[in-house]
Coordinates of C-alpha atoms in Angstrom, one line a residue:
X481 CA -37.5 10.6 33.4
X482 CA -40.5 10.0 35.5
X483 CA -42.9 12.3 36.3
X484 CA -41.6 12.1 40.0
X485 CA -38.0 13.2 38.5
X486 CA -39.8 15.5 36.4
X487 CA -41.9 17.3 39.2
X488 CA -38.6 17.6 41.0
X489 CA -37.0 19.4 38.7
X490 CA -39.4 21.7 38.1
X491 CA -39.8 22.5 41.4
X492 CA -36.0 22.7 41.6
X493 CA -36.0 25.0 39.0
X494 CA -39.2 27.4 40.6
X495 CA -36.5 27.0 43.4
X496 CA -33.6 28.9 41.9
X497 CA -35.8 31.0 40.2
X498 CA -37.1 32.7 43.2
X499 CA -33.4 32.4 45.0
X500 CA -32.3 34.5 41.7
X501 CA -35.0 36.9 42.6
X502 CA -34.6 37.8 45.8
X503 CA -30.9 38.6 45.1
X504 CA -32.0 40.9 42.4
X505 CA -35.1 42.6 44.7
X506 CA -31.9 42.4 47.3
X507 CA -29.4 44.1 45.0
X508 CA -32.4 46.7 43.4
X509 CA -32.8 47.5 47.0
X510 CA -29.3 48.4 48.2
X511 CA -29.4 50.6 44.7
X512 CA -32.3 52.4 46.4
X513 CA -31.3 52.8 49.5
X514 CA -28.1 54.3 48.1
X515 CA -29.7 56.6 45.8
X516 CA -31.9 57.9 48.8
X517 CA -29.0 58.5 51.0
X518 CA -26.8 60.7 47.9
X519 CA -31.1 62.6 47.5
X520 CA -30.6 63.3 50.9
X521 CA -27.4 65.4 49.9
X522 CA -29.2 66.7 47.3
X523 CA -31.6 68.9 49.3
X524 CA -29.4 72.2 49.5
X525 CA -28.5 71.9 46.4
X526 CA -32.5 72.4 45.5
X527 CA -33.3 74.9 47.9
X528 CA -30.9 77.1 46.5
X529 CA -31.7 76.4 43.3
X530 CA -35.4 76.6 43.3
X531 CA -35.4 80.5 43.4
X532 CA -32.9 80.7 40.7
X533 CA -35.2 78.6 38.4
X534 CA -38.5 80.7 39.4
X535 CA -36.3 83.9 38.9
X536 CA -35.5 82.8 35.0
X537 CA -38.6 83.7 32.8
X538 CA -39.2 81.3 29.4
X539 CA -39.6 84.1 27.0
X540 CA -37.7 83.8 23.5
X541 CA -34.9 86.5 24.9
X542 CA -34.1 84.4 28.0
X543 CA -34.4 81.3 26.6
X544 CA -30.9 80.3 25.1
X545 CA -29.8 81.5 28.7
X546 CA -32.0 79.5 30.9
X547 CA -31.1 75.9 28.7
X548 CA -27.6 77.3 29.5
X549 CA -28.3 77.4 33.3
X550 CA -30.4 74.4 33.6
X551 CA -28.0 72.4 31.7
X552 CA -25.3 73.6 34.3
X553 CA -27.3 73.2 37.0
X554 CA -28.3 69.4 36.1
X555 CA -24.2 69.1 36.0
X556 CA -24.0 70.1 38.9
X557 CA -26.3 67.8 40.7
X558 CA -25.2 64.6 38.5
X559 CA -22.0 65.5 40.1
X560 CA -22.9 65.8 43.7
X561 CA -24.5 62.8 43.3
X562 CA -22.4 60.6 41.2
X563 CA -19.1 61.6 43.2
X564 CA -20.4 62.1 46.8
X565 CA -17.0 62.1 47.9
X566 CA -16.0 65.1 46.2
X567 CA -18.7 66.7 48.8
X568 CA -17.9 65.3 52.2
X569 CA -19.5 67.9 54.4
X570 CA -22.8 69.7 53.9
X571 CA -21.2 73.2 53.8
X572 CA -19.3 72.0 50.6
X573 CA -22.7 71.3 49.0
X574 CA -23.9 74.1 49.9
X575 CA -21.0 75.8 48.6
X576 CA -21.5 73.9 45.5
X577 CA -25.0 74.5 44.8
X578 CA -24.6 78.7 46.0
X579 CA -21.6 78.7 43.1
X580 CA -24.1 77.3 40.4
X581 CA -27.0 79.3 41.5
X582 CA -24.6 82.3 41.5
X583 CA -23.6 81.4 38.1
X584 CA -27.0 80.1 36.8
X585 CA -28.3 84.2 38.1
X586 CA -25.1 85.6 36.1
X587 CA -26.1 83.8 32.8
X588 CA -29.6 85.3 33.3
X589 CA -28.1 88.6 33.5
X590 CA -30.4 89.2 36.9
X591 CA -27.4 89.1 39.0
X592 CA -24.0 90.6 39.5
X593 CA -20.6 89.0 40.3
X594 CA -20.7 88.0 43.6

């Protein structure tokens, strides 16, 4: 191989390389993109439930509670956001997120059935 055929193919090579890149930076970007759309979703869903969270105190009485409430509450979001089509309108979110927050409250003991 001479070092012309050699300089070709590493420049060849660098050439692919960087195609392969820019499909991954293309791919990483529609995953973004994506993910920032279904956030958008999200927002209801953590307006309601940022009251609920300030409303649960940490102390060693509340505590088994409030892992209880945050654990549904994380649920709850994974699945708004991992199966967007379950919520196709914003009043089912918000529906959504007011039935965990409810709940959430209940487990607290600082609110009654709805």
């Amino acid at each position: 191989m001479s070092a012309l055929d050699s300089t070709l193919f590493i420049y060849t090579a660098q050439f692919f390389d960087i195609t392969a890149l820019r499909f991954d930076i293309t791919a990483v970007w529609l995953v973004v993109t994506e993910l920032r759309f279904r956030i958008t979703k999200l927002r209801p869903v953590i307006t309601v439930l940022r009251p609920v969270i300030t409303e649960l105190s940490l102390d060693s009485t509340a505590l088994r509670p409030v892992i209880t409430a945050l654990s549904m509450a994380v649920t709850g979001l994974l699945l708004v956001v991992t199966e967007p089509r379950l919520f196709s309108t914003t009043q089912q979110v918000n529906d959504a997120a007011r039935h965990f927050a409810v709940t959430v409250l209940q487990l607290a003991g600082t609110c009654k059935e709805e």
